[in-house]
CSV table of C-alpha atoms in Angstrom, one decimal:
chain,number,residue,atom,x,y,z
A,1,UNK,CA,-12.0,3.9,39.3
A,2,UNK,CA,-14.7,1.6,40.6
A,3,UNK,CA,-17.8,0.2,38.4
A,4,UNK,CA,-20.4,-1.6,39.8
A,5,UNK,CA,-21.7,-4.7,38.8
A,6,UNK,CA,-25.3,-5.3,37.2
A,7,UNK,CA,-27.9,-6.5,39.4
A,8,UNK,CA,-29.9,-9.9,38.5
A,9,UNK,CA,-33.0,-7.7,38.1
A,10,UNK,CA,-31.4,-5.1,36.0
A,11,UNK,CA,-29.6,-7.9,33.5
A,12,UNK,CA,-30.2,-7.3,30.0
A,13,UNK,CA,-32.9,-10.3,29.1
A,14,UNK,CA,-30.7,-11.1,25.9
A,15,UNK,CA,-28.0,-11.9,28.5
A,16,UNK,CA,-30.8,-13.8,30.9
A,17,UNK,CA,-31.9,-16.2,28.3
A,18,UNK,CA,-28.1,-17.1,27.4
A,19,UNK,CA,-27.2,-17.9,31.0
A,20,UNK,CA,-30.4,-20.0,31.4
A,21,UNK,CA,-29.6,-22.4,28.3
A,22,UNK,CA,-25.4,-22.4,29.1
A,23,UNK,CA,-25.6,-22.6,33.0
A,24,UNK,CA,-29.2,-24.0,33.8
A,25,UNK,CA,-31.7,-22.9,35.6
A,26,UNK,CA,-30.9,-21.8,39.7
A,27,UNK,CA,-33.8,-22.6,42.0
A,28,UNK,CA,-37.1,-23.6,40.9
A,29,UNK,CA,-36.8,-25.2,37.8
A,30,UNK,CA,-40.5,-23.8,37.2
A,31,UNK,CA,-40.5,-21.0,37.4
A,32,UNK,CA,-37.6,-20.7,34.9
A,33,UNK,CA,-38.8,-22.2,32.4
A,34,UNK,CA,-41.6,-20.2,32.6
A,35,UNK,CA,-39.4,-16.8,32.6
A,36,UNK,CA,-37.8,-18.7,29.3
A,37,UNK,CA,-40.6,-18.8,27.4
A,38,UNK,CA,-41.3,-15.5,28.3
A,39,UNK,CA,-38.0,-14.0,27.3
A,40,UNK,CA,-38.1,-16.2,24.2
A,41,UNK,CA,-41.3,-14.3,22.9
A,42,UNK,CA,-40.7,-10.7,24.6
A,43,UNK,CA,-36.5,-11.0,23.4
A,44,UNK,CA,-36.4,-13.3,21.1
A,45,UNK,CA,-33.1,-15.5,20.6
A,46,UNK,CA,-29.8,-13.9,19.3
A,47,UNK,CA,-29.3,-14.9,15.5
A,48,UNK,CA,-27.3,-13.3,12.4
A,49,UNK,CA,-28.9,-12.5,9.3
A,50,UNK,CA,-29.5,-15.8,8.0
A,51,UNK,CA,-31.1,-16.8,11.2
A,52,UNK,CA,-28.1,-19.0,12.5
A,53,UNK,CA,-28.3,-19.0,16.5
A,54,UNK,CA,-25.6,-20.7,19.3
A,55,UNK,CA,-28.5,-21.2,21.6
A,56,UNK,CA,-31.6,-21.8,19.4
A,57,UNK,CA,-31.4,-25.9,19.3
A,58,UNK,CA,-30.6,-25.9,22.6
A,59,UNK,CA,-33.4,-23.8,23.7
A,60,UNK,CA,-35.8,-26.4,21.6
A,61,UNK,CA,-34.4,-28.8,23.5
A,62,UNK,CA,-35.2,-27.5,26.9
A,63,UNK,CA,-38.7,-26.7,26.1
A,64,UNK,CA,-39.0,-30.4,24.5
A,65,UNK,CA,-37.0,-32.2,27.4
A,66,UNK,CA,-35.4,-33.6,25.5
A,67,UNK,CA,-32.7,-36.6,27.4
A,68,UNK,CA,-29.4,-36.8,26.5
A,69,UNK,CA,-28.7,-39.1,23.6
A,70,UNK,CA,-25.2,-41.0,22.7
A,71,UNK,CA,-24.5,-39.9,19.0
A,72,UNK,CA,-23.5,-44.3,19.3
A,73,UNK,CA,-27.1,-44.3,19.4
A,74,UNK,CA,-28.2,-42.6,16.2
A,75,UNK,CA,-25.1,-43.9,14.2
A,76,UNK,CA,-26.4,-47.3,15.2
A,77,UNK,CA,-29.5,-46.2,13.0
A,78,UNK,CA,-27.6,-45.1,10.3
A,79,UNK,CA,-25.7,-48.1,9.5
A,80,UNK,CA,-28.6,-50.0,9.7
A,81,UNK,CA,-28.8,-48.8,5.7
A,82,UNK,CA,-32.2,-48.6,4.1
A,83,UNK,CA,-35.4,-48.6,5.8
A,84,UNK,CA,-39.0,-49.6,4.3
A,85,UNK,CA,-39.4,-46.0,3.7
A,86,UNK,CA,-36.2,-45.2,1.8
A,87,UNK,CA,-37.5,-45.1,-1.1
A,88,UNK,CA,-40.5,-42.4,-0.4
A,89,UNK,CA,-37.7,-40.7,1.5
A,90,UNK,CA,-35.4,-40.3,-2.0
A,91,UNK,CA,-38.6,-39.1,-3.8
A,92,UNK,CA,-39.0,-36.2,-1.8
A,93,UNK,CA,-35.6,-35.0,-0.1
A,94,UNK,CA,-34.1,-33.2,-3.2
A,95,UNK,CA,-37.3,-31.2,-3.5
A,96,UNK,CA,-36.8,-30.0,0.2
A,97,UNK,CA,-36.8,-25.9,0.3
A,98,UNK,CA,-35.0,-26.5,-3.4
A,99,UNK,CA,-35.5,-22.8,-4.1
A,100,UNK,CA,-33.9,-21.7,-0.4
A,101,UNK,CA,-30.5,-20.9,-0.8
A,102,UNK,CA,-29.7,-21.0,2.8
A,103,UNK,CA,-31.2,-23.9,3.5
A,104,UNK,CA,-29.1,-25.7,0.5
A,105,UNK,CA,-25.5,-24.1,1.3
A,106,UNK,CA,-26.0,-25.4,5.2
A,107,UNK,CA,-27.5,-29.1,4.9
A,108,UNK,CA,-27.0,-31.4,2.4
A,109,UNK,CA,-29.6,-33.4,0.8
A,110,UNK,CA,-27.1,-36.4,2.7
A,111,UNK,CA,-27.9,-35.1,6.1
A,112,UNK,CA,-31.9,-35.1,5.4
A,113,UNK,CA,-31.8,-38.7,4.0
A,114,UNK,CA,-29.6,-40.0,6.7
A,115,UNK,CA,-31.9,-37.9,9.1
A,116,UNK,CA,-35.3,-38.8,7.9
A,117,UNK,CA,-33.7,-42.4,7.3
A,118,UNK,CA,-32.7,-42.8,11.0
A,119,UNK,CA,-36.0,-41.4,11.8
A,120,UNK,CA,-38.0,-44.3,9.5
A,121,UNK,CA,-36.3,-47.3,11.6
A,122,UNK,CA,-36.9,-45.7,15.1
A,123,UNK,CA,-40.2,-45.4,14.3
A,124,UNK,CA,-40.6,-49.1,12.7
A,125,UNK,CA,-39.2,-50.3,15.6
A,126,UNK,CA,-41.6,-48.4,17.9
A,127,UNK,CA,-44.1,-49.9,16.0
A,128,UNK,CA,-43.4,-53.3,15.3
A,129,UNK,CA,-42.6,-53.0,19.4
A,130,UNK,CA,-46.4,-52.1,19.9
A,131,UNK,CA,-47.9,-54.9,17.3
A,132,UNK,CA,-46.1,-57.2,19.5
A,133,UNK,CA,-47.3,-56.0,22.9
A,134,UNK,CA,-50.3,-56.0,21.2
A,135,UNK,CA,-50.3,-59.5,20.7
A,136,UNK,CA,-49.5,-60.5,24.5
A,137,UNK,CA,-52.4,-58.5,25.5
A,138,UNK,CA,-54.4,-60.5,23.3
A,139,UNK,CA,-56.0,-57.8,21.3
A,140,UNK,CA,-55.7,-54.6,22.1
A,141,UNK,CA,-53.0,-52.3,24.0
A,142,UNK,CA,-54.9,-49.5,24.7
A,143,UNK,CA,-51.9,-47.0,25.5
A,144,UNK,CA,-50.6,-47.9,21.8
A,145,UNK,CA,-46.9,-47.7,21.0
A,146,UNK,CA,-44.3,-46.2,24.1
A,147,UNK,CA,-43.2,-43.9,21.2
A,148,UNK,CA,-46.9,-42.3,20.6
A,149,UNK,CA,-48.4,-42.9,24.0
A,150,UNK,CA,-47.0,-40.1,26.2
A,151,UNK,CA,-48.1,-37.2,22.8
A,152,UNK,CA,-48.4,-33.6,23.9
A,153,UNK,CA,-47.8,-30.4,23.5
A,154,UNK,CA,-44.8,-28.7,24.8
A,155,UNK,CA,-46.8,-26.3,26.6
A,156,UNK,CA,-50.8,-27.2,27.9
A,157,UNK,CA,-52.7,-25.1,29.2
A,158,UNK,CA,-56.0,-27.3,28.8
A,159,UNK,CA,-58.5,-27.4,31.6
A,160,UNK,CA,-58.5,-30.9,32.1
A,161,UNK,CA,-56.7,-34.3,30.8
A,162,UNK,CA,-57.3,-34.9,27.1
A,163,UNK,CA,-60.2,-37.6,26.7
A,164,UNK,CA,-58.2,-39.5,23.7
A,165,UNK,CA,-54.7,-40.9,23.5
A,166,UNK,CA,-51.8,-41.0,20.4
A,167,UNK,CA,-53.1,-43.6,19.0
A,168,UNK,CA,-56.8,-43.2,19.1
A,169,UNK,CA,-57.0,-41.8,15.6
A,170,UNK,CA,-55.0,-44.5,14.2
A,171,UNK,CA,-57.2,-47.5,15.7
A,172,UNK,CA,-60.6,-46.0,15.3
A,173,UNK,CA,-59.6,-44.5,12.1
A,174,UNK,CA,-58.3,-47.7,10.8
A,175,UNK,CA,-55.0,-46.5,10.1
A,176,UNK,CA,-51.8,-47.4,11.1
A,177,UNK,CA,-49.1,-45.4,12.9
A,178,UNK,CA,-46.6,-45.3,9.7
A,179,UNK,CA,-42.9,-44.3,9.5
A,180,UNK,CA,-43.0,-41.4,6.9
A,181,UNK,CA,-45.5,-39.3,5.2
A,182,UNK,CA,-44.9,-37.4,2.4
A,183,UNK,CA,-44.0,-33.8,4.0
A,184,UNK,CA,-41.8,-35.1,6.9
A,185,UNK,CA,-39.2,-33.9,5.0
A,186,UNK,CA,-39.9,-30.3,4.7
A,187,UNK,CA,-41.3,-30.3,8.5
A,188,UNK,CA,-37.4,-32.2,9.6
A,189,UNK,CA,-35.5,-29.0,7.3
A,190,UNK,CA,-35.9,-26.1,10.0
A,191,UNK,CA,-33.9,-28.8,12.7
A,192,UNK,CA,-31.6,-29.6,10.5
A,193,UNK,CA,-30.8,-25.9,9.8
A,194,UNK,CA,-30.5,-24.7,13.2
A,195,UNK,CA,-29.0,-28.1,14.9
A,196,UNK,CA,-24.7,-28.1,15.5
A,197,UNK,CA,-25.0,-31.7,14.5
A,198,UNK,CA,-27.0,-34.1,13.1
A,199,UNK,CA,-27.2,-36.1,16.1
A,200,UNK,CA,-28.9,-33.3,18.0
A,201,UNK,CA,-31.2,-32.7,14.9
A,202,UNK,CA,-32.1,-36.7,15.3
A,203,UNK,CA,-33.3,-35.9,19.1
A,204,UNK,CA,-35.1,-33.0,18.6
A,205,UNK,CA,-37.2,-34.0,15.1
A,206,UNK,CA,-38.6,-37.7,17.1
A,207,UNK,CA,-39.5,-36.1,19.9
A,208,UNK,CA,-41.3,-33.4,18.0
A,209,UNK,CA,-43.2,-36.3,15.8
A,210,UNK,CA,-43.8,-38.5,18.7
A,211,UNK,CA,-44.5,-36.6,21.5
A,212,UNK,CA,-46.1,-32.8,19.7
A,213,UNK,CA,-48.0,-33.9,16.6
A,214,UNK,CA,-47.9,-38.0,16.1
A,215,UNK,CA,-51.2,-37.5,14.4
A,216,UNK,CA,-49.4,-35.8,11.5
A,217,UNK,CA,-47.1,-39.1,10.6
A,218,UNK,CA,-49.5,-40.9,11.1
A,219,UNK,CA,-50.6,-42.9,7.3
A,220,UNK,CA,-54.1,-41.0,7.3
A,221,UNK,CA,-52.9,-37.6,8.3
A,222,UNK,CA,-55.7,-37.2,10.7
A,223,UNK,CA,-53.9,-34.8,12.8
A,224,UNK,CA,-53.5,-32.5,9.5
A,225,UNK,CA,-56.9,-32.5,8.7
A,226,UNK,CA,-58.2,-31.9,12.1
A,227,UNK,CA,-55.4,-29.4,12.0
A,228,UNK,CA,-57.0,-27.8,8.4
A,229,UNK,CA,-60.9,-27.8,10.3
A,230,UNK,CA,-59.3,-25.8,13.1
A,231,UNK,CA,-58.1,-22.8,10.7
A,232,UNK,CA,-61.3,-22.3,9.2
A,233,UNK,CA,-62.9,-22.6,12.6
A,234,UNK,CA,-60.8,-20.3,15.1
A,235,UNK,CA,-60.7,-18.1,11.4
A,236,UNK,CA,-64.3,-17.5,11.7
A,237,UNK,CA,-63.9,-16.6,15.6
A,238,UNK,CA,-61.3,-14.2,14.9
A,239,UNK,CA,-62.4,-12.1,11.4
A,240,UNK,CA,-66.2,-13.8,10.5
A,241,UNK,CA,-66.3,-11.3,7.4
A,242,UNK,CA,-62.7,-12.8,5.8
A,243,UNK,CA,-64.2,-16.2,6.7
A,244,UNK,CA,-67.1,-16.0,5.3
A,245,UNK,CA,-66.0,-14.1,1.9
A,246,UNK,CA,-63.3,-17.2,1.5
A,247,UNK,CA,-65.9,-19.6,2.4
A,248,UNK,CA,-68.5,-17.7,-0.1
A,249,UNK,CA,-65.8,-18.8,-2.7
A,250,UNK,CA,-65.7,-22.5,-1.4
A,251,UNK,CA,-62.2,-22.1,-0.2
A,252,UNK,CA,-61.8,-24.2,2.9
A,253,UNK,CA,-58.5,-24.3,4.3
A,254,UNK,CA,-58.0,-28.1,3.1
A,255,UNK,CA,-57.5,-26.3,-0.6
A,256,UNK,CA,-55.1,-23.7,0.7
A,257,UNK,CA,-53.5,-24.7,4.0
A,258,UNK,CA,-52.5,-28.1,3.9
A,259,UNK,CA,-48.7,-28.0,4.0
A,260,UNK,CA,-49.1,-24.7,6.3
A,261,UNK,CA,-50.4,-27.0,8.9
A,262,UNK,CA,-48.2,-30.2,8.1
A,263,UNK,CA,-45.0,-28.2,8.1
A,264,UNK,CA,-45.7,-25.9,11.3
A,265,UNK,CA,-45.1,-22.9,8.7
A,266,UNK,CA,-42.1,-24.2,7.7
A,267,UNK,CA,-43.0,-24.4,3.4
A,268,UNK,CA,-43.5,-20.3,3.3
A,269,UNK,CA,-39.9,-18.5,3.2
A,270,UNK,CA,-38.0,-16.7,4.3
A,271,UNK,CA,-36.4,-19.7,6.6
A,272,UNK,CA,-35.3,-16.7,9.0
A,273,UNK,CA,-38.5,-15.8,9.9
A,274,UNK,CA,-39.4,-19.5,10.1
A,275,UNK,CA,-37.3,-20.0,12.9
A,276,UNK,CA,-38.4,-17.4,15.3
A,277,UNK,CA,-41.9,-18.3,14.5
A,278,UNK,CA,-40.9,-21.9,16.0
A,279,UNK,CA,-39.4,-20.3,19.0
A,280,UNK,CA,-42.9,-19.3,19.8
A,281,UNK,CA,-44.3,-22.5,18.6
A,282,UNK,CA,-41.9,-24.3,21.1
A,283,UNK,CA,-42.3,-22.1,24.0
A,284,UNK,CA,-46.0,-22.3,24.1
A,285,UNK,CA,-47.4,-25.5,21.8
A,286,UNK,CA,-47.2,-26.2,18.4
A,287,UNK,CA,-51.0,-26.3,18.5
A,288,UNK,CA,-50.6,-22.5,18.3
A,289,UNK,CA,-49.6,-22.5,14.9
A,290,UNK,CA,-53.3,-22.8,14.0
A,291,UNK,CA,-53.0,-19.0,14.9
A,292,UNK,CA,-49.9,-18.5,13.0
A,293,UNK,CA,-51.8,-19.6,9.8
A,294,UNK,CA,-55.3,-17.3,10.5
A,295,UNK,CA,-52.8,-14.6,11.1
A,296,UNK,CA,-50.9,-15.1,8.0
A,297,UNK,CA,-54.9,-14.9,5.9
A,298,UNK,CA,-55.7,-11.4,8.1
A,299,UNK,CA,-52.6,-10.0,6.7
A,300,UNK,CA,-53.8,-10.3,3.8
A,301,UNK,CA,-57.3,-9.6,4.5
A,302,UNK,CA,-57.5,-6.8,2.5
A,303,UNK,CA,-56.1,-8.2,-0.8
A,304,UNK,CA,-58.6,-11.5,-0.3
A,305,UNK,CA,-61.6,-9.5,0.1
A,306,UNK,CA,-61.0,-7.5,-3.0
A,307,UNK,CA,-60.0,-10.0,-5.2
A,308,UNK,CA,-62.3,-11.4,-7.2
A,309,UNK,CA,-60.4,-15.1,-7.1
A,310,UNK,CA,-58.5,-15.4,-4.0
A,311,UNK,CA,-57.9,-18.8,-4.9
A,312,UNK,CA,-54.9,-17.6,-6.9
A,313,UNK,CA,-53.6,-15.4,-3.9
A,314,UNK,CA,-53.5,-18.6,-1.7
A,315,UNK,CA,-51.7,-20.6,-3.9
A,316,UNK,CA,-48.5,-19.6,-2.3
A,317,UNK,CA,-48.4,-17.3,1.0
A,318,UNK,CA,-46.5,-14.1,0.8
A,319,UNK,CA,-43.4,-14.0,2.5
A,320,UNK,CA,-43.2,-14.6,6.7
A,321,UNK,CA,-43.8,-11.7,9.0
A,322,UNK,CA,-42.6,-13.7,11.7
A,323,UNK,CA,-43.1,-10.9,14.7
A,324,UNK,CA,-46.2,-9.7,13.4
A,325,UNK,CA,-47.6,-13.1,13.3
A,326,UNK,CA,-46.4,-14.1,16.8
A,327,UNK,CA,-48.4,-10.4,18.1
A,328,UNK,CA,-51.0,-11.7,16.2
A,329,UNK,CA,-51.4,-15.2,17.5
A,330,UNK,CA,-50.9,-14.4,21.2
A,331,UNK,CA,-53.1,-11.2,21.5
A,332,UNK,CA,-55.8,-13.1,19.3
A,333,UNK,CA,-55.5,-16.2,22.1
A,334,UNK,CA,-58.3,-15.0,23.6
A,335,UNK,CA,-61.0,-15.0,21.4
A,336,UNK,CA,-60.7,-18.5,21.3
A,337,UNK,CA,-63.4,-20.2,23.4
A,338,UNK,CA,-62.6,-22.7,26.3
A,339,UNK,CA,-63.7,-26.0,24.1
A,340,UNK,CA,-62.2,-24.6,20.5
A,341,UNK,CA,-59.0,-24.1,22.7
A,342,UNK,CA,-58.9,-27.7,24.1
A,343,UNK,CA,-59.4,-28.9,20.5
A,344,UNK,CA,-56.4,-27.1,19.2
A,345,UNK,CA,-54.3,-28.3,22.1
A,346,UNK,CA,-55.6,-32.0,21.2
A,347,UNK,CA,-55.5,-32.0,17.4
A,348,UNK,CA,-52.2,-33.3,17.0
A,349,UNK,CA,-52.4,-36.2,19.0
């Protein structure tokens, strides 16, 4: 009995996307990286019920290229004890996804204070690194801290360099680069989660801060809010009449949609669900999750426009429809003007 073997071309994709993250891409690194995106949002990564993947970390990792990182490195952190932020830190990390079972049986409210902890120094040290460049300069460093300075998305598509840098916001603003803000905690849960270690949580969580949305730690926020004038913009692009009824009853998304857009999603259950909308979030920009919040309001389109009080319907989103959201963000893409586009890809900075 002979049986023949399965041709590249005729793998099954499932199979495709697990070779890519175990053995590495062969040939032009490009050009695979393109084809794992693709696979990511056409397949989607292989999980159990409760969302648990081998490959997903290490898939966020690829599309963040992310270095390699001695564990040394973050235990260093760790017995470094309290930061300036511990305190804030305590206050919120036994509220984090409380009411998620899941979440609580797989990470300890330990592992999110050591985490978050870890994270507060590295990102003192960034900046008290950046006041003292600062200082040799005498005045200004224009490219801001090495930790903020290099901020973008994973994936952009923009037509031409962005005109601001990381730190714009915070010296124009008059605000300072801080080390935690209140929220961190629930947007650090989802890495946790689906990391092997904490160590590899640590890696991909700075990289997401520093490099994908830096102007969401920062003390003002002002990445959030740009983030909150985006959903009622591209909302209006995409559905003018559920835009226009919510904004008839003076609900802009700053009422409704604030830790939507701080969190990437991640404060709306079931976690599951979260986590294959960040699989699409990672393999084609954060800045898409704009999207993934209009499309969460035009599923419930019909409810808001018959209700009489939507502000009570928005208190809380219904539960994630993860691939219906993902259909709906990428196949609504392209309603979205040239300039509205570039702003989305540049809010987070």
């Amino acid at each position: 009995m002979t049986t023949t073997r399965r041709s590249p071309a005729s793998q099954d994709p499932r199979e495709e996307l697990e070779g890519l993250v175990r053995q590495g891409p062969q040939g032009d690194l490009q050009a695979k990286l393109v084809r794992l995106r693709y696979l990511v949002l056409c397949e989607g990564l292989l999980a159990d019920g409760d969302g648990m993947s081998q490959s997903r970390i290490y898939v966020w990792l690829i599309l963040l290229n992310a270095p390699a990182m001695p564990t040394d490195s973050y235990l260093d952190l760790i017995r470094r004890g309290a930061s300036p932020a511990y305190s804030k830190i305590r206050n919120d990390t036994f509220r984090t996804l409380a009411t998620n079972p899941l979440f609580k049986r797989r990470v300890s409210e330990a592992s999110l204070i050591r985490l978050l902890n870890a994270i507060a120094w590295k990102l003192h040290d960034a900046k008290i690194e950046r006041l003292g460049d600062s200082m040799k300069v005498n005045a200004a460093n224009e490219l801001g801290s090495p930790e903020l300075q290099h901020a973008s998305t994973v994936v952009k598509h923009a037509q031409g360099p962005s005109t601001t840098t990381a730190t714009d916001g915070s010296e124009a603003g008059g605000t300072e680069p801080g080390i935690y803000v209140q929220g961190m905690n629930v947007l650090c849960a989802p890495f946790l989660y689906a990391a092997r270690s904490e160590a590899e949580a640590f890696v991909a969580f700075h990289l997401f801060v520093t490099r994908e949305c830096p102007g969401y730690v920062r003390g003002a926020m002002d990445g959030v809010h740009k983030g909150l004038a985006l959903v009622d913009k591209c909302l209006a692009i995409i559905d003018p009449k559920l835009s226009a009824y919510l904004q008839s009853k003076h609900m802009k998304a700053e009422l409704y949609a604030f830790a939507s857009v701080l969190t990437m999603c991640a404060c709306t259950p079931p976690l599951p669900e979260v986590l294959q909308i960040w699989d699409f979030l990672f393999a084609y920009g954060p800045h898409l999750n704009i999207l993934c919040i209009c499309a969460q309001l035009v599923i419930m389109r019909e409810t808001l426009l018959t209700s009489p009080s939507p502000t009570k319907l928005l208190r809380a989103f219904p539960p994630l429809q993860a691939k219906l959201i993902i259909e709906f963000a990428a196949s609504n893409l392209r309603k979205i003007p040239a300039d509205v586009y570039e702003e989305l890809v540049h809010h987070a900075e």
